Amino acid sequence: MLAQAHYNHKMTPIMLLQAVSQYLSNLRDRNLKFTMDPDENYQPFSRGFYVRRCDEGLFVDEVTSETRLQVGDKVLTINGQTPERIASTLPNPLLASDIPEREQWTGYLKLANHMIVEHADGTQEDIVFQKYPLDLPKEPQFEKRENTVILKFSKFEFCEDTEKFLQAHQKDIEQCKRLIIDLRKNIGGSEEGYLPLLGYIVKNDGFLKNIYGNRTIWTNYSETNCQRSIDNLQPYLESEDAAVKEYVQSAITYYEQMKSAGWIKGEQELFADAETCITKVGPEDVVILIDTWCENEAEQFVRIAKEQGRAKLIGIPTMGDIDYLNPVKVRYENYEFTYPISKTDAAKNGSGVNDKGIEPNQYIPFTSSELMEDTFL
């Protein structure tokens, strides 16, 4: 496709962005990212809705901006092809999974022009796609149902923000008999953001260094990786914060020394003081709702919860993107490619979660009935 466009003098920057993004999706690793700087011809966008497939078909399962659609609308065709045909004929696997409920259709919809949907009343409509601003994570949500408290997080950001949210509902949380932490659509963000929640999932009081679990990682200190890490750090030497400059200079010196050392065993840095005491709080009955779109830092939280064994995980396996870390960025004119240079001990030993995710204690498959009633909850 690219060669033909180049030959016909029709190559555009966006075509390269699309092609490389498709290629990366085949590798099933969301740590690999290829992005393009926004300009007058290109702005990152959303279709204003999201879809999900099960044995019954492909359905709209969330609407953010596209007012012509409703949750539950069935997608009959996309650019004239049925979802089933698309899934079976695409290069394996452009949708990043062989399991329908784990397929990732967002990127494919951005390449398409229109789709025909069937509404709840049986009428059909041809939806010509529009571009909307990117959807932002929602604020944390609190809900109380009799003796149960539900806390929903779509992103973990600052520790102070999470503490403030919990403090606002502290009395209800302390008095409830069951606590549900809903992380089904949590993109991660920052590990500091879930620090105040650790007390609700630990089995006993303890230090963060012991609760976090195995922090052994293996880093590939090739000459190229080290130089790229140095290049990524250089801009921070201009910081007015003396502590930041000192840390960055120390890191640069370290990478200079490690050039061409190859794979070296090390330990992942914690996001807080290792001696931070995590005190067990909340009810004994704790449930965490998980799904495919629970990833990154949210998935780390789920990993800790499963190892602790106090909270029960219910739903669908998580995304499976926490095996690789320490990303470096490479600039190609107005493009940027990001890839990790470290992997966990579990990944090295073949017991990681990449592409599989963290398994729930109770698996609940996605069906169309989920669109009408939150059966997970």
Short mmCIF file of C-alpha atoms in Angstrom, two decimals:
data_model
loop_
_atom_site.label_atom_id
_atom_site.label_comp_id
_atom_site.label_asym_id
_atom_site.label_seq_id
_atom_site.Cartn_x
_atom_site.Cartn_y
_atom_site.Cartn_z
CA MET A 1 0.00 0.00 0.00
CA LEU A 2 2.79 2.39 0.93
CA ALA A 3 4.88 1.49 -2.11
CA GLN A 4 1.96 2.08 -4.46
CA ALA A 5 1.16 5.43 -2.84
CA HIS A 6 4.82 6.46 -3.10
CA TYR A 7 4.99 5.38 -6.76
CA ASN A 8 1.86 7.38 -7.59
CA HIS A 9 3.09 10.42 -5.63
CA LYS A 10 0.14 10.13 -3.26
CA MET A 11 2.01 9.34 -0.06
CA THR A 12 0.83 11.31 2.98
CA PRO A 13 2.25 11.46 6.54
CA ILE A 14 -0.98 10.00 7.91
CA MET A 15 -0.66 6.90 5.69
CA LEU A 16 2.67 6.09 7.33
CA LEU A 17 1.15 6.62 10.79
CA GLN A 18 -1.68 4.21 9.92
CA ALA A 19 0.57 1.57 8.38
CA VAL A 20 3.07 1.45 11.25
CA SER A 21 0.27 1.47 13.81
CA GLN A 22 -1.33 -1.52 12.07
CA TYR A 23 2.00 -3.32 12.00
CA LEU A 24 2.52 -2.76 15.72
CA SER A 25 -0.97 -4.03 16.56
CA ASN A 26 0.05 -7.37 15.02
CA LEU A 27 2.72 -7.69 17.72
CA ARG A 28 0.08 -7.62 20.48
CA ASP A 29 2.10 -5.35 22.75
CA ARG A 30 0.54 -2.02 23.72
CA ASN A 31 3.90 -0.86 25.09
CA LEU A 32 4.94 -0.26 21.48
CA LYS A 33 3.62 3.11 20.32
CA PHE A 34 4.04 5.13 17.12
CA THR A 35 2.65 8.65 17.18
CA MET A 36 2.69 11.74 15.01
CA ASP A 37 2.92 15.37 16.08
CA PRO A 38 -0.41 17.18 15.58
CA ASP A 39 -0.46 19.83 12.84
CA GLU A 40 -2.98 21.61 10.61
CA ASN A 41 -3.56 18.39 8.65
CA TYR A 42 -3.74 15.95 11.52
CA GLN A 43 -5.18 16.00 15.02
CA PRO A 44 -5.65 12.88 17.22
CA PHE A 45 -9.36 12.09 17.32
CA SER A 46 -12.08 9.82 18.63
CA ARG A 47 -15.06 8.33 16.80
CA GLY A 48 -17.24 9.26 19.77
CA PHE A 49 -18.24 5.68 20.56
CA TYR A 50 -16.79 2.24 21.26
CA VAL A 51 -17.81 -1.24 20.19
CA ARG A 52 -17.35 -4.77 21.46
CA ARG A 53 -17.91 -8.19 19.91
CA CYS A 54 -19.30 -11.42 21.32
CA ASP A 55 -20.84 -14.57 19.83
CA GLU A 56 -24.03 -12.60 19.06
CA GLY A 57 -22.29 -9.92 17.01
CA LEU A 58 -20.60 -6.52 17.29
CA PHE A 59 -22.37 -3.94 19.47
CA VAL A 60 -21.98 -0.33 20.53
CA ASP A 61 -21.05 -0.62 24.21
CA GLU A 62 -20.23 3.02 25.02
CA VAL A 63 -21.22 6.37 23.52
CA THR A 64 -19.25 9.52 24.35
CA SER A 65 -19.93 12.08 21.59
CA GLU A 66 -21.75 10.37 18.72
CA THR A 67 -25.40 11.27 19.40
CA ARG A 68 -26.76 9.19 16.51
CA LEU A 69 -25.89 6.00 18.38
CA GLN A 70 -27.18 4.30 21.51
CA VAL A 71 -25.58 1.63 23.67
CA GLY A 72 -26.88 -1.70 22.37
CA ASP A 73 -26.98 -0.75 18.67
CA LYS A 74 -25.82 -3.72 16.60
CA VAL A 75 -23.18 -3.12 13.94
CA LEU A 76 -24.23 -4.93 10.75
CA THR A 77 -21.43 -3.81 8.41
CA ILE A 78 -18.35 -1.57 8.42
CA ASN A 79 -17.43 -0.23 4.99
CA GLY A 80 -19.74 -2.86 3.53
CA GLN A 81 -18.25 -5.87 5.33
CA THR A 82 -19.72 -7.76 8.27
CA PRO A 83 -17.71 -7.67 11.50
CA GLU A 84 -17.38 -11.45 11.37
CA ARG A 85 -15.82 -11.31 7.90
CA ILE A 86 -13.49 -8.49 8.95
CA ALA A 87 -12.30 -10.46 11.98
CA SER A 88 -11.73 -13.63 9.93
CA THR A 89 -10.00 -12.07 6.91
CA LEU A 90 -7.83 -9.32 8.42
CA PRO A 91 -4.10 -10.01 8.75
CA ASN A 92 -3.79 -11.86 12.03
CA PRO A 93 -4.50 -10.16 14.29
CA LEU A 94 -5.09 -6.52 13.39
CA LEU A 95 -7.66 -6.49 16.18
CA ALA A 96 -4.93 -7.58 18.63
CA SER A 97 -6.70 -10.72 19.85
CA ASP A 98 -8.20 -14.02 18.70
CA ILE A 99 -10.89 -13.76 21.40
CA PRO A 100 -13.94 -11.68 20.33
CA GLU A 101 -14.53 -9.95 23.69
CA ARG A 102 -10.85 -8.89 23.80
CA GLU A 103 -10.69 -7.53 20.25
CA GLN A 104 -9.65 -3.88 19.92
CA TRP A 105 -11.75 -2.22 17.21
CA THR A 106 -10.95 1.45 17.94
CA GLY A 107 -8.04 1.69 15.51
CA TYR A 108 -9.93 -0.11 12.73
CA LEU A 109 -12.90 2.23 13.05
CA LYS A 110 -10.56 5.20 12.63
CA LEU A 111 -9.56 3.79 9.23
CA ALA A 112 -13.15 3.18 8.11
CA ASN A 113 -15.65 5.66 6.61
CA HIS A 114 -19.07 4.43 7.72
CA MET A 115 -21.08 1.59 9.22
CA ILE A 116 -24.66 0.35 9.13
CA VAL A 117 -26.25 -0.26 12.52
CA GLU A 118 -29.52 -1.74 13.70
CA HIS A 119 -31.20 0.22 16.50
CA ALA A 120 -33.25 -1.30 19.30
CA ASP A 121 -36.51 -0.59 17.41
CA GLY A 122 -35.30 -2.63 14.41
CA THR A 123 -34.58 0.33 12.15
CA GLN A 124 -31.28 0.53 10.33
CA GLU A 125 -29.09 3.60 9.84
CA ASP A 126 -25.96 4.30 7.82
CA ILE A 127 -23.60 6.18 10.14
CA VAL A 128 -20.98 8.18 8.26
CA PHE A 129 -18.13 8.60 10.73
CA GLN A 130 -17.14 11.95 12.16
CA LYS A 131 -14.09 13.03 14.11
CA TYR A 132 -14.49 14.12 17.73
CA PRO A 133 -11.97 15.30 20.36
CA LEU A 134 -10.18 12.54 22.24
CA ASP A 135 -12.19 11.14 25.14
CA LEU A 136 -10.74 12.02 28.55
CA PRO A 137 -10.80 9.71 31.58
CA LYS A 138 -13.74 10.30 33.89
CA GLU A 139 -13.48 11.52 37.47
CA PRO A 140 -13.65 8.86 40.23
CA GLN A 141 -17.23 7.87 41.04
CA PHE A 142 -18.82 6.86 44.34
CA GLU A 143 -22.00 4.83 44.74
CA LYS A 144 -23.68 3.21 47.73
CA ARG A 145 -26.15 0.34 47.56
CA GLU A 146 -27.40 -0.69 51.00
CA ASN A 147 -24.30 -2.14 52.73
CA THR A 148 -22.12 -2.04 49.63
CA VAL A 149 -19.86 0.81 48.51
CA ILE A 150 -18.71 1.03 44.88
CA LEU A 151 -15.63 3.05 43.92
CA LYS A 152 -15.02 3.47 40.19
CA PHE A 153 -11.70 4.70 38.81
CA SER A 154 -10.97 5.26 35.11
CA LYS A 155 -7.44 6.56 35.78
CA PHE A 156 -4.95 6.71 38.65
CA GLU A 157 -3.20 10.08 38.75
CA PHE A 158 -1.93 11.82 41.87
CA CYS A 159 -1.81 10.24 45.31
CA GLU A 160 -3.32 13.41 46.80
CA ASP A 161 -6.31 13.23 44.44
CA THR A 162 -7.10 9.65 45.43
CA GLU A 163 -6.72 10.49 49.13
CA LYS A 164 -9.06 13.45 48.78
CA PHE A 165 -11.67 11.30 47.03
CA LEU A 166 -11.48 8.58 49.68
CA GLN A 167 -11.64 11.07 52.54
CA ALA A 168 -14.86 12.53 51.14
CA HIS A 169 -16.49 9.09 51.50
CA GLN A 170 -14.48 7.74 54.42
CA LYS A 171 -17.43 7.19 56.78
CA ASP A 172 -19.41 5.15 54.22
CA ILE A 173 -16.33 3.08 53.34
CA GLU A 174 -15.54 2.36 57.00
CA GLN A 175 -19.13 1.27 57.74
CA CYS A 176 -19.84 -0.79 54.60
CA LYS A 177 -19.83 -4.60 54.65
CA ARG A 178 -18.61 -4.96 51.05
CA LEU A 179 -16.31 -2.74 49.02
CA ILE A 180 -16.29 -2.95 45.23
CA ILE A 181 -13.43 -1.29 43.31
CA ASP A 182 -14.41 -0.98 39.65
CA LEU A 183 -11.36 -0.88 37.34
CA ARG A 184 -12.96 -2.23 34.16
CA LYS A 185 -11.99 0.78 32.07
CA ASN A 186 -8.90 2.14 33.79
CA ILE A 187 -6.02 3.23 31.56
CA GLY A 188 -3.53 3.41 34.43
CA GLY A 189 -1.72 6.71 34.73
CA SER A 190 0.47 6.70 37.85
CA GLU A 191 1.30 4.08 40.46
CA GLU A 192 1.24 6.79 43.12
CA GLY A 193 -2.46 7.17 42.34
CA TYR A 194 -3.36 3.76 43.78
CA LEU A 195 -1.11 4.00 46.86
CA PRO A 196 -4.04 5.09 49.14
CA LEU A 197 -6.06 2.08 47.94
CA LEU A 198 -3.51 -0.57 48.90
CA GLY A 199 -4.86 -0.70 52.47
CA TYR A 200 -8.14 -2.09 51.12
CA ILE A 201 -6.52 -5.08 49.38
CA VAL A 202 -3.69 -6.15 51.70
CA LYS A 203 -4.18 -9.20 53.87
CA ASN A 204 -2.05 -7.81 56.70
CA ASP A 205 -0.16 -4.63 57.57
CA GLY A 206 3.23 -4.41 55.90
CA PHE A 207 5.83 -2.34 54.11
CA LEU A 208 5.38 -1.32 50.49
CA LYS A 209 8.58 -3.13 49.45
CA ASN A 210 7.11 -6.45 50.64
CA ILE A 211 3.57 -5.86 49.43
CA TYR A 212 4.56 -4.85 45.89
CA GLY A 213 5.98 -8.29 45.18
CA ASN A 214 8.85 -9.38 42.93
CA ARG A 215 10.59 -6.29 41.50
CA THR A 216 13.35 -8.12 39.65
CA ILE A 217 13.74 -6.82 36.09
CA TRP A 218 16.13 -7.45 33.21
CA THR A 219 17.31 -4.47 31.18
CA ASN A 220 18.96 -4.60 27.77
CA TYR A 221 21.85 -2.13 28.06
CA SER A 222 22.79 -2.10 24.41
CA GLU A 223 24.78 0.87 23.16
CA THR A 224 21.76 2.08 21.20
CA ASN A 225 19.33 1.71 24.11
CA CYS A 226 21.67 3.54 26.47
CA GLN A 227 22.27 6.39 24.05
CA ARG A 228 18.53 6.79 23.43
CA SER A 229 17.91 6.83 27.18
CA ILE A 230 20.54 9.56 27.51
CA ASP A 231 18.93 11.52 24.68
CA ASN A 232 15.56 11.28 26.45
CA LEU A 233 17.08 12.58 29.69
CA GLN A 234 19.11 15.48 28.26
CA PRO A 235 16.25 18.07 28.17
CA TYR A 236 15.72 17.67 31.94
CA LEU A 237 19.20 19.01 32.61
CA GLU A 238 17.66 22.43 31.94
CA SER A 239 15.36 22.06 34.95
CA GLU A 240 15.51 24.77 37.59
CA ASP A 241 15.03 22.14 40.28
CA ALA A 242 18.50 21.24 41.59
CA ALA A 243 17.34 17.81 42.80
CA VAL A 244 15.96 16.95 39.35
CA LYS A 245 19.18 18.05 37.64
CA GLU A 246 21.26 16.00 40.06
CA TYR A 247 19.12 12.89 39.53
CA VAL A 248 19.17 13.26 35.74
CA GLN A 249 22.94 13.78 35.64
CA SER A 250 23.40 10.68 37.79
CA ALA A 251 21.15 8.66 35.44
CA ILE A 252 23.04 9.89 32.36
CA THR A 253 26.37 8.93 33.93
CA TYR A 254 24.95 5.49 34.72
CA TYR A 255 23.79 4.87 31.13
CA GLU A 256 27.20 6.01 29.84
CA GLN A 257 28.85 3.39 32.03
CA MET A 258 26.37 0.65 31.03
CA LYS A 259 26.71 1.02 27.25
CA SER A 260 27.00 -2.40 25.55
CA ALA A 261 26.67 -4.29 28.86
CA GLY A 262 23.80 -6.38 27.43
CA TRP A 263 21.06 -7.92 29.56
CA ILE A 264 21.61 -7.05 33.23
CA LYS A 265 19.55 -8.14 36.23
CA GLY A 266 18.30 -5.30 38.42
CA GLU A 267 15.45 -4.12 40.61
CA GLN A 268 12.52 -1.92 39.62
CA GLU A 269 12.36 1.38 41.49
CA LEU A 270 9.32 1.83 43.72
CA PHE A 271 7.04 4.82 43.29
CA ALA A 272 7.22 5.65 47.00
CA ASP A 273 9.50 5.03 49.97
CA ALA A 274 10.08 1.28 50.30
CA GLU A 275 9.48 1.55 54.06
CA THR A 276 6.04 3.11 53.59
CA CYS A 277 3.69 1.26 55.94
CA ILE A 278 0.50 -0.02 54.36
CA THR A 279 -2.18 -0.51 57.01
CA LYS A 280 -5.08 -2.87 56.43
CA VAL A 281 -8.39 -0.98 56.37
CA GLY A 282 -11.95 -1.39 55.16
CA PRO A 283 -14.27 -4.41 55.18
CA GLU A 284 -12.98 -7.95 54.79
CA ASP A 285 -15.23 -8.47 51.75
CA VAL A 286 -13.51 -6.68 48.86
CA VAL A 287 -14.25 -7.20 45.17
CA ILE A 288 -12.36 -5.78 42.18
CA LEU A 289 -14.13 -5.67 38.82
CA ILE A 290 -11.71 -6.15 35.93
CA ASP A 291 -11.92 -6.27 32.16
CA THR A 292 -9.72 -6.14 29.05
CA TRP A 293 -9.37 -2.36 29.32
CA CYS A 294 -7.87 -2.49 32.79
CA GLU A 295 -4.21 -1.87 32.01
CA ASN A 296 -0.86 -0.35 32.92
CA GLU A 297 -0.78 0.91 36.53
CA ALA A 298 -4.33 -0.33 37.15
CA GLU A 299 -3.20 -3.79 36.12
CA GLN A 300 -0.27 -3.56 38.55
CA PHE A 301 -2.78 -2.84 41.31
CA VAL A 302 -4.79 -5.91 40.26
CA ARG A 303 -1.60 -8.03 40.25
CA ILE A 304 -0.84 -6.99 43.83
CA ALA A 305 -4.44 -7.69 44.86
CA LYS A 306 -4.34 -11.17 43.39
CA GLU A 307 -1.05 -11.99 45.09
CA GLN A 308 -2.40 -10.71 48.42
CA GLY A 309 -5.49 -12.90 48.06
CA ARG A 310 -7.86 -10.75 50.11
CA ALA A 311 -9.89 -9.22 47.26
CA LYS A 312 -11.89 -11.30 44.82
CA LEU A 313 -11.38 -10.48 41.12
CA ILE A 314 -14.51 -10.68 38.99
CA GLY A 315 -14.90 -10.14 35.24
CA ILE A 316 -12.63 -10.66 32.24
CA PRO A 317 -8.81 -10.97 32.18
CA THR A 318 -6.97 -7.62 32.12
CA MET A 319 -5.07 -6.23 29.11
CA GLY A 320 -1.72 -7.86 29.87
CA ASP A 321 0.78 -5.06 29.29
CA ILE A 322 2.86 -4.92 32.50
CA ASP A 323 5.64 -7.35 31.52
CA TYR A 324 7.73 -4.68 29.82
CA LEU A 325 8.85 -1.30 31.20
CA ASN A 326 11.38 1.54 31.06
CA PRO A 327 10.28 3.00 27.73
CA VAL A 328 12.60 5.00 25.50
CA LYS A 329 11.49 7.33 22.72
CA VAL A 330 12.97 7.71 19.26
CA ARG A 331 12.26 10.73 17.09
CA TYR A 332 11.87 10.46 13.32
CA GLU A 333 11.22 14.02 12.17
CA ASN A 334 7.62 14.60 13.31
CA TYR A 335 7.06 10.96 14.34
CA GLU A 336 7.89 9.30 17.65
CA PHE A 337 8.35 5.60 18.37
CA THR A 338 8.27 4.31 21.95
CA TYR A 339 9.51 0.91 23.07
CA PRO A 340 10.54 -0.63 26.43
CA ILE A 341 14.09 -1.81 27.22
CA SER A 342 13.31 -3.83 30.38
CA LYS A 343 11.22 -6.88 31.18
CA THR A 344 10.04 -8.46 34.40
CA ASP A 345 11.44 -11.64 35.83
CA ALA A 346 8.11 -13.30 35.05
CA ALA A 347 8.38 -12.33 31.37
CA LYS A 348 11.95 -13.66 31.20
CA ASN A 349 10.83 -16.96 32.70
CA GLY A 350 7.82 -17.29 30.40
CA SER A 351 5.23 -16.77 33.11
CA GLY A 352 4.29 -13.17 32.30
CA VAL A 353 0.86 -11.81 31.48
CA ASN A 354 1.57 -10.31 28.04
CA ASP A 355 -1.44 -10.79 25.72
CA LYS A 356 -3.17 -12.94 28.38
CA GLY A 357 -3.81 -10.54 31.24
CA ILE A 358 -4.46 -11.34 34.88
CA GLU A 359 -7.12 -13.99 35.31
CA PRO A 360 -10.14 -13.19 37.52
CA ASN A 361 -11.24 -15.47 40.33
CA GLN A 362 -14.67 -15.50 38.72
CA TYR A 363 -14.87 -15.11 34.95
CA ILE A 364 -17.98 -13.51 33.46
CA PRO A 365 -18.09 -13.52 29.63
CA PHE A 366 -19.30 -10.48 27.72
CA THR A 367 -22.75 -10.93 26.15
CA SER A 368 -25.23 -8.51 24.62
CA SER A 369 -27.31 -8.63 27.83
CA GLU A 370 -24.44 -6.73 29.51
CA LEU A 371 -25.41 -3.70 27.41
CA MET A 372 -28.84 -3.48 29.00
CA GLU A 373 -27.89 -4.39 32.57
CA ASP A 374 -24.56 -4.31 34.38
CA THR A 375 -24.40 -8.05 35.12
CA PHE A 376 -20.75 -7.75 36.20
CA LEU A 377 -21.83 -5.51 39.05
#
